[in-house]
Coordinates of C-alpha atoms and ligand atoms in Angstrom, one line a residue:
X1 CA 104.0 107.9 109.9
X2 CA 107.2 110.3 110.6
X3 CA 106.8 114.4 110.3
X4 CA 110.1 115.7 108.5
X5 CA 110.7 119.8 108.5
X6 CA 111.9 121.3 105.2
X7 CA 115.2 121.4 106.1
X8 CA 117.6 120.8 103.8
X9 CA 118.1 116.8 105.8
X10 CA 114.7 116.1 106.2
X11 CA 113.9 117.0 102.4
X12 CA 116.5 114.6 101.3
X13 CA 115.1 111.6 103.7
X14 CA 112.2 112.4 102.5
X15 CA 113.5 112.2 99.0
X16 CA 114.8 108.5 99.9
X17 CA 111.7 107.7 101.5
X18 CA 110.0 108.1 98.2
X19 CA 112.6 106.7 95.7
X20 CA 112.5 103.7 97.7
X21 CA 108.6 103.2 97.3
X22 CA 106.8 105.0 100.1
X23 CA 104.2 107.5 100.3
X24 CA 105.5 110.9 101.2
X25 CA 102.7 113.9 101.7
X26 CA 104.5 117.1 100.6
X27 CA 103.5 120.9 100.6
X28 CA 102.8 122.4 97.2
X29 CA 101.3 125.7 96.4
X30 CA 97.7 124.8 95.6
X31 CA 97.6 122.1 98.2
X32 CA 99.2 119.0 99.8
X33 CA 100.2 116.1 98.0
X34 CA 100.4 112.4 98.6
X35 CA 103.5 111.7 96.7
X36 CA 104.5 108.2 95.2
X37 CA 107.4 107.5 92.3
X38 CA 105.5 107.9 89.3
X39 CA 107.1 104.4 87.8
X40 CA 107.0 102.5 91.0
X41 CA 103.2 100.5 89.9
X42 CA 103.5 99.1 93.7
X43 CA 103.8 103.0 95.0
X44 CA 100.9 104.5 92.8
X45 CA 98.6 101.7 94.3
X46 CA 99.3 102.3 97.4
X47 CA 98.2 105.9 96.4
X48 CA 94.5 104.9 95.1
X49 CA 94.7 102.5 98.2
X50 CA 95.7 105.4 101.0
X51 CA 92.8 107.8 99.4
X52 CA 90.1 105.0 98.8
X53 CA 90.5 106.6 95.0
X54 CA 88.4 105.1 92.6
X55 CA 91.5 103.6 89.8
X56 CA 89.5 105.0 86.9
X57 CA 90.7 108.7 88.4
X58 CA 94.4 109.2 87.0
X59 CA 96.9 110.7 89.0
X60 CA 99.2 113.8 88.2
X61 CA 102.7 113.4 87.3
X62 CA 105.0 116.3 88.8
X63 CA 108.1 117.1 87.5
X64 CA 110.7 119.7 88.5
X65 CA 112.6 120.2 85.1
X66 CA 111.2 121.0 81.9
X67 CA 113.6 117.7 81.2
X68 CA 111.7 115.5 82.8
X69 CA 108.5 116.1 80.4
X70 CA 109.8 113.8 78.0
X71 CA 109.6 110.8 80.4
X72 CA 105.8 111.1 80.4
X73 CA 104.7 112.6 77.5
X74 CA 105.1 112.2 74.0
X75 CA 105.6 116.2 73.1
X76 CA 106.7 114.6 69.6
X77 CA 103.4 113.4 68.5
X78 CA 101.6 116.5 69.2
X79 CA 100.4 118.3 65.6
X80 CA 102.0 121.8 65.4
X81 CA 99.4 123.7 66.7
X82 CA 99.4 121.9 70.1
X83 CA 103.4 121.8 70.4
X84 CA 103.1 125.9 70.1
X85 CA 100.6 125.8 72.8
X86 CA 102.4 123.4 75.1
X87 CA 105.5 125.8 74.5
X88 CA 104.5 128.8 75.2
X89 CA 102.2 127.8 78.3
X90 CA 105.4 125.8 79.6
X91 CA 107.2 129.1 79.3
X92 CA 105.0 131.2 80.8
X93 CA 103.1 129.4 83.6
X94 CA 105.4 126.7 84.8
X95 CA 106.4 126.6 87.0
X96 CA 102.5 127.0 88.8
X97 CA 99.7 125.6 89.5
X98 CA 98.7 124.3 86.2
X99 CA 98.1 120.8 85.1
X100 CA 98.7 119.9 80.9
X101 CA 97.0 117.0 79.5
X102 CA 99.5 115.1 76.9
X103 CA 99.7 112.3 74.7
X104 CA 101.5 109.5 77.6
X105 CA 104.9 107.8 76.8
X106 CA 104.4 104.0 77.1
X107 CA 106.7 103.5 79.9
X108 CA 104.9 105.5 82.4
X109 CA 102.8 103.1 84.1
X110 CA 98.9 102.7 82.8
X111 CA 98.5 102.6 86.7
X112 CA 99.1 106.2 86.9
X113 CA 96.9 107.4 84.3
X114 CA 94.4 104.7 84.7
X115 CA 94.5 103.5 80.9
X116 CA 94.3 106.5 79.5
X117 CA 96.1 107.2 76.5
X118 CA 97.3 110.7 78.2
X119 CA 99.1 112.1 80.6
X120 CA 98.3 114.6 83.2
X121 CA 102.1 116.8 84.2
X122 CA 102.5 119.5 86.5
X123 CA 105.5 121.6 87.7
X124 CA 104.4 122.8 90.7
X125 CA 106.8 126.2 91.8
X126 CA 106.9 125.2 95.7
X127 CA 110.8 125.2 96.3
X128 CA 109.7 122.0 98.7
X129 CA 108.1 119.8 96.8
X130 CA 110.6 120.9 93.8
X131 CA 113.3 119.7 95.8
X132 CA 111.4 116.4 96.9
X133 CA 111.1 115.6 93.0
X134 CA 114.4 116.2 92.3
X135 CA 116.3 114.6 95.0
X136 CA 113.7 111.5 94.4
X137 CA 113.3 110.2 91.0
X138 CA 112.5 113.4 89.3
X139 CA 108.7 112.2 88.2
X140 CA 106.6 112.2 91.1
X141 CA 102.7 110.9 90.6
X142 CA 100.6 113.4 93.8
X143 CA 97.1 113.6 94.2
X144 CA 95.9 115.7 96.7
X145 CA 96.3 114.0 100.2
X146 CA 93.0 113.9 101.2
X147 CA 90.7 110.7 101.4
X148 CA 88.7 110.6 97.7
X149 CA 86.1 113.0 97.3
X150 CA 86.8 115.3 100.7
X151 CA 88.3 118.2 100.9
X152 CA 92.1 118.9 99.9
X153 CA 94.4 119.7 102.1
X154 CA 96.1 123.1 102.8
X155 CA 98.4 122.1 106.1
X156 CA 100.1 119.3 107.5
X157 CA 97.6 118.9 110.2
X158 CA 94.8 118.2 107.4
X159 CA 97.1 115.2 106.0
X160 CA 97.7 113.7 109.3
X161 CA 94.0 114.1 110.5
X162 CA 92.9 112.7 107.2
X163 CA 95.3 110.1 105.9
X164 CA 96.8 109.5 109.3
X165 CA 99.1 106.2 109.0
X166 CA 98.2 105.2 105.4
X167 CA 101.1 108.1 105.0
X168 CA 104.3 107.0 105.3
X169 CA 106.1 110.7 105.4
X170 CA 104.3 113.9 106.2
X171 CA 106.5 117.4 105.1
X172 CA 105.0 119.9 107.1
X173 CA 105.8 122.6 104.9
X174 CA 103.1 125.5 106.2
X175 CA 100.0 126.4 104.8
X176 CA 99.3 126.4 101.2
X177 CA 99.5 129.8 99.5
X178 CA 97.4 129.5 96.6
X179 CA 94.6 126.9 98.2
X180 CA 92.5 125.3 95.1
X181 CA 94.3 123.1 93.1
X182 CA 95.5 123.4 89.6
X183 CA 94.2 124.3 86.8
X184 CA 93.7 121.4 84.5
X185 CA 94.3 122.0 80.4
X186 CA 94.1 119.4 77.6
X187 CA 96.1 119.5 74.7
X188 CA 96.1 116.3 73.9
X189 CA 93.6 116.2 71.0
X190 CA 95.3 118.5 68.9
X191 CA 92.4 120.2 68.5
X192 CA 90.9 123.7 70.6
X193 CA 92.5 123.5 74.4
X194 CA 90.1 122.4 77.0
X195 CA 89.9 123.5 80.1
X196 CA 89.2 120.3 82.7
X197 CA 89.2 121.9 85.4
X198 CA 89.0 125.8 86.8
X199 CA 92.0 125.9 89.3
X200 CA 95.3 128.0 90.6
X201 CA 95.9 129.6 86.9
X202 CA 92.9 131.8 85.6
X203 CA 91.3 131.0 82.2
X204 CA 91.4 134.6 81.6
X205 CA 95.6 134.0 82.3
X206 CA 95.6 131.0 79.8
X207 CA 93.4 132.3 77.1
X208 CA 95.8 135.9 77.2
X209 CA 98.4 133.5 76.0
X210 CA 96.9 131.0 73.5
X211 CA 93.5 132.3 72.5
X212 CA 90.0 131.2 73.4
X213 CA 90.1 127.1 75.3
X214 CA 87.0 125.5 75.5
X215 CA 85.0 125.2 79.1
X216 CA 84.8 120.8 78.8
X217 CA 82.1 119.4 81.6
X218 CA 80.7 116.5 79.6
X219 CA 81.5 112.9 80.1
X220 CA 82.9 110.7 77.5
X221 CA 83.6 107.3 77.0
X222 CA 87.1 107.0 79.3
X223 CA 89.4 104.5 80.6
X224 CA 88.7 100.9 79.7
X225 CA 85.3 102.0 77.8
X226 CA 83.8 102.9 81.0
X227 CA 80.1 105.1 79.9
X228 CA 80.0 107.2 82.3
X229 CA 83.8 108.4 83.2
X230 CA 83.8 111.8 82.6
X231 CA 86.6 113.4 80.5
X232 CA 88.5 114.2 83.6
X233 CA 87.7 112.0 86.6
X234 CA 88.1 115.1 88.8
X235 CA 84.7 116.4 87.2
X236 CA 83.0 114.1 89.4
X237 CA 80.6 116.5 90.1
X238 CA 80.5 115.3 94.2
X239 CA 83.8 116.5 94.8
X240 CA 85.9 118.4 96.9
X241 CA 83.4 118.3 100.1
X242 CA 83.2 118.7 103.8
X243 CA 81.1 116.3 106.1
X244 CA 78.5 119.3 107.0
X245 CA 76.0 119.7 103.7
X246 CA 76.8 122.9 102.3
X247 CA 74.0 125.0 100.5
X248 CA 75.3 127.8 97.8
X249 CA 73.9 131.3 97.9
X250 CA 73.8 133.9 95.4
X251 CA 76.8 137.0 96.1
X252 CA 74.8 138.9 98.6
X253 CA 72.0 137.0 99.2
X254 CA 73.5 135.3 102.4
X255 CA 73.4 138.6 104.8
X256 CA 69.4 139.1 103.9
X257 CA 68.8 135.4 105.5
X258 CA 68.0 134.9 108.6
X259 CA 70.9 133.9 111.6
X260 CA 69.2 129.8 112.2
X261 CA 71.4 128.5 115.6
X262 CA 73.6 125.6 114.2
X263 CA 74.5 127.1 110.9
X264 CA 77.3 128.4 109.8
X265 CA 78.2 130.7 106.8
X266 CA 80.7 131.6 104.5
X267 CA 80.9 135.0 103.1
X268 CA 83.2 135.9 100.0
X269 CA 83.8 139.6 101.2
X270 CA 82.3 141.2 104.3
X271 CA 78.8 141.9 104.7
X272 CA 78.0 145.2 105.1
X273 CA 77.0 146.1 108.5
X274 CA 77.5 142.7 109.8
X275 CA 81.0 142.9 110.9
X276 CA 80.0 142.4 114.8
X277 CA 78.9 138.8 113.9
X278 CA 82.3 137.5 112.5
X279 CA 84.1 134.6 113.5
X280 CA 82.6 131.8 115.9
X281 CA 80.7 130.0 113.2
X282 CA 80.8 132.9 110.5
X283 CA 84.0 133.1 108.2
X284 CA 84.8 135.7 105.4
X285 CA 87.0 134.6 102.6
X286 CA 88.7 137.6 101.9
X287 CA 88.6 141.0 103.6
X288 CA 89.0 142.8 100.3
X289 CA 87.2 140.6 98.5
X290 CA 89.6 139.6 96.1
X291 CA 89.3 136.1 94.8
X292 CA 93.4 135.3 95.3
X293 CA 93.0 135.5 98.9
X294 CA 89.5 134.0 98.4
X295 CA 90.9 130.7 96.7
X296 CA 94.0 130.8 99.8
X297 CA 91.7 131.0 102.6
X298 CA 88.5 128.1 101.0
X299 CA 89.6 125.0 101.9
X300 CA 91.4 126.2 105.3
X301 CA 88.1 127.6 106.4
X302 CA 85.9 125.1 104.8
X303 CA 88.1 122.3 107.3
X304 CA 87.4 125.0 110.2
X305 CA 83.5 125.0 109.8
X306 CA 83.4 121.4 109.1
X307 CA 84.9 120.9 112.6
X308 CA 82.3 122.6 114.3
X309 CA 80.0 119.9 113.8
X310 CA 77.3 122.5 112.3
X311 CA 73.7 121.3 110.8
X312 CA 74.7 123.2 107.7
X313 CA 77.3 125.6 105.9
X314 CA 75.8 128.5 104.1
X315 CA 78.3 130.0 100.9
X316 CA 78.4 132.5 99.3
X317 CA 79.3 132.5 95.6
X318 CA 82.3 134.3 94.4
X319 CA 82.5 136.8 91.4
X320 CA 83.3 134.5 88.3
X321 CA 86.7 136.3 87.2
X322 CA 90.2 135.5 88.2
X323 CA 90.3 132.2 91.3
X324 CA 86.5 133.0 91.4
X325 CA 85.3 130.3 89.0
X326 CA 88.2 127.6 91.0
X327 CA 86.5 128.8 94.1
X328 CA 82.6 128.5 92.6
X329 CA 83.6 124.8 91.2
X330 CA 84.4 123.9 94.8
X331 CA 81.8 125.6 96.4
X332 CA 79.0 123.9 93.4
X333 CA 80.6 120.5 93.7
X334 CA 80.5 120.3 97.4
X335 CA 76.7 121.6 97.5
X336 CA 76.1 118.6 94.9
X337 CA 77.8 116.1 96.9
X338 CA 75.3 116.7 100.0
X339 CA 72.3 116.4 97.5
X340 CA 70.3 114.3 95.5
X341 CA 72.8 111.5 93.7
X342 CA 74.8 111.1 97.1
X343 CA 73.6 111.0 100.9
X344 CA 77.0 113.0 101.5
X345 CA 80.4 112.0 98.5
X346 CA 82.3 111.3 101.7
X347 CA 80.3 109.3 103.4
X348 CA 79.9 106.8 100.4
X349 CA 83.9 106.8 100.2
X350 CA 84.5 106.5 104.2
X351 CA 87.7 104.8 104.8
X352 CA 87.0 101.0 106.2
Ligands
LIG401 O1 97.1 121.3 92.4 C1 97.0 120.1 92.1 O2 96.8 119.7 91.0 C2 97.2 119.0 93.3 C3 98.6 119.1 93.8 C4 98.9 118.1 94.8 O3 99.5 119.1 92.7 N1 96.9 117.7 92.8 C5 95.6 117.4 92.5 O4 95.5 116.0 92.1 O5 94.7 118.1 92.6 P1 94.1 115.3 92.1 O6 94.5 113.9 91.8 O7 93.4 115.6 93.3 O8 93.4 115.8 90.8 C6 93.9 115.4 89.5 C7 92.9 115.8 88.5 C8 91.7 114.9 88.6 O9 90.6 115.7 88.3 C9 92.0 113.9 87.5 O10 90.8 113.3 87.0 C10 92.7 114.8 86.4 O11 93.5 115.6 87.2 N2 93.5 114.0 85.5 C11 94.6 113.3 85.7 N3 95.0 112.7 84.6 C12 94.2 113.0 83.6 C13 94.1 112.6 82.3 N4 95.0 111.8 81.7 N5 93.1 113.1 81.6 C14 92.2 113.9 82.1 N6 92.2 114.3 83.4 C15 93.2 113.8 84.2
LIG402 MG1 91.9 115.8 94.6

C-alpha cells in the first residue's frame, strides 16, 4: 500500500494506478472512498472483496462531469417528470454530497450495481477526488473505505488502519469536511422521489427544490429476487458502527445520568454546567450545537471513543433538521447493530 499527497504528481499516479485496475482510497467531502474503475468487473470485486461487502450492496458510481452521466445512466428513459427533477437537482446540488438513483445503461457492469436495474451516481465537489476521476477513466465506482458495516472513514489514518493492504493507494487528502455520507435520492421510478438514505444534502434542501420526496425504509424484493434486500442495501439497519455498543439517549437526557467508570458519552451540544468533565472519554459534537459541524465531527469522534476500548458509548440524539436526521441515522443504526439481530454488525463481518 503507497501514501500519495494531493499534489498535482501524486494525483495523477494515482490516476494511473486506478485506470490500470487498482484500488485507490481517495478524500471526498462526506468521507473516504475506496475507488475502483467503474467498468473494470475485476476492480469492482476487488472492492466487495477489500470491504468483505456483501455483492447484493451496489456501489456508487462518481463522475466529475455532468458528461459522464450518460455512461451510466439512461437519463433518456426517465418520464418527464423525473428528467425535470434530475435537472434541476443536477443544477443545483452537484456538485455535493448527493447520490441520484437512475435507470442503469447496460454497459456499466451488473457488478457494480449488483443486478439492479439502476444506477447509483454522484459528483462529489472535493477538487481531489474530482481530479482522481478525471485523470482516471472519468467513472469511478467508491464505497466508503471502511470494512462493511463499520464506521466510514473521515482521514487517511482511518483507511490505512482499516483496510490496511487490501488498499492499493491511499490519498491522504485531510479530514473530511462534511463527515456523513451522501444523501441518497431515487428517481428511478418515475414516480414521487424517495429519499434512501438521510446524508450530506438536507431533505429540507431537496424538497425546497422539487417538492415533497418520500422518507423509503421498507425492504423490497431486490437484486436477483432476494426477499429481504432492502430497497437500498445501505438501509441495512446494522450499519455504520463502532466496536464499543453504543446506546442512544434522548437530547438532554444524557447529562441527568449518572457518570458509570468505563463509559463514554457523546453530547450533541454542551451540557450545561458540565463543561469541567469534557474530553478524556466525553466528546461534544458541536460547540454551537449546529448539526453541520455535528455531522463533520461524528464519525471522527465516534473512531476516537471506539479506541478507548470503553464498555459502552452513550449518544445523544441530534435535533431532526438540517445534517441532524444523517447524524440520528448513524447514531440509530449503530445502537441497532450492538442489539438484538447482531452480537455486534462488525463482528459478524470481521475480516478473515
Ligand atoms: O458519500 C458517499 O456517498 C460515500 C463517498 C465515498 O462518496 N460513498 C458511500 O458509498 O457512502 P457506500 O457504498 O458506503 O454507500 C452507498 C449506498 C448504499 O447504501 C447502497 O445500498 C446505495 O448507496 N445504493 C447504491 N446503488 C444503489 C441502487 N442502484 N439502488 C439503491 N441504492 C443503491
Ligand atoms: Mg458505506
Amino acid at each position: 500500500m503507497e501514501f500519495l499527497s494531493t499534489s498535482e504528481v501524486d494525483i495523477q499516479k494515482a490516476a494511473a494506478a486506478l485506470a490500470s485496475g487498482l484500488l485507490v482510497a481517495f478524500p471526498t467531502e462526506t468521507v473516504y472512498g475506496l475507488g475502483a474503475d467503474a467498468f473494470n468487473v475485476t476492480a469492482l470485486a476487488r472492492v466487495f472483496q477489500a470491504k468483505n461487502r456483501p455483492r447484493f450492496d451496489p456501489l456508487i458510481i462518481h463522475i466529475a462531469e455532468y458528461a459522464a452521466l450518460s455512461r451510466i445512466a439512461d437519463i433518456d428513459s426517465l418520464n418527464g417528470e423525473s428528467a425535470e427533477r434530475l435537472s434541476i437537482l443536477s443544477k443545483h446540488l452537484w456538485p455535493g454530497p448527493l447520490t441520484l438513483i437512475l435507470p442503469k445503461r447496460p454497459a456499466l457492469p451488473d457488478l457494480a450495481t449488483s443486478g439492479l436495474p439502476t444506477a447509483a451516481v454522484r459528483f462529489p465537489s472535493h477538487p481531489v477526488a474530482q481530479k482522481l476521476i478525471r485523470y482516471s477513466t472519468g467513472a469511478v465506482a467508491a464505497p466508503s473505505a471502511n470494512p462493511f458495516g463499520y464506521l466510514s472513514p473521515t482521514q487517511a489514518e482511518h483507511v490505512k488502519a482499516q483496510l490496511g493492504s487490501r488498499v492499493d493507494v491511499i490519498i491522504d487528502g485531510g479530514r473530511a469536511t462534511v463527515g456523513v455520507e451522501s444523501t441518497v435520492l431515487d428517481l428511478s421510478s418515475g414516480g414521487r422521489p424517495r429519499l434512501l438514505r438521510p446524508g450530506g444534502t438536507p431533505r429540507e434542501r431537496i424538497e425546497e427544490l422539487i417538492g415533497a420526496v418520500e422518507f423509503s425504509c421498507g425492504t423490497s424484493a431486490g437484486a436477483a429476487g432476494a426477499q429481504e434486500t432492502p430497497v437500498s442495501p445501505g438501509q441495512l439497519k446494522s450499519h455504520y458502527a463502532p466496536r464499543t455498543p453504543l446506546v442512544l439517549c434522548r437530547r438532554g437526557e444524557l447529562a441527568s445520568l449518572p457518570d458509570i467508570s468505563g463509559e463514554g458519552r457523546l453530547y450533541f451540544a454542551p451540557p450545561a454546567g458540565k463543561s469541567q468533565v469534557l474530553g478524556g472519554t466525553t466528546r461534544v459534537l458541536s460547540v454551537n450545537g449546529d448539526t453541520t459541524e455535528a455531522a463533520a465531527n461524528l464519525f471522527q469522534m465516534l473512531h476516537e471513543l471506539d479506541a478507548l476500548e470503553l464498555t459502552r458509548i452513550r449518544a445523544e440524539e441530534a435535533p431532526t433538521s438540517g445534517l441532524g436526521a444523517a447524524i440520528n441515522d448513524r447514531l440509530q443504526r449503530a445502537e441497532y447493530a450492538c442489539g438484538n439481530t447482531c452480537e455486534n454488525a462488525y463482528e459478524n463481518t470481521r475480516l478473515p
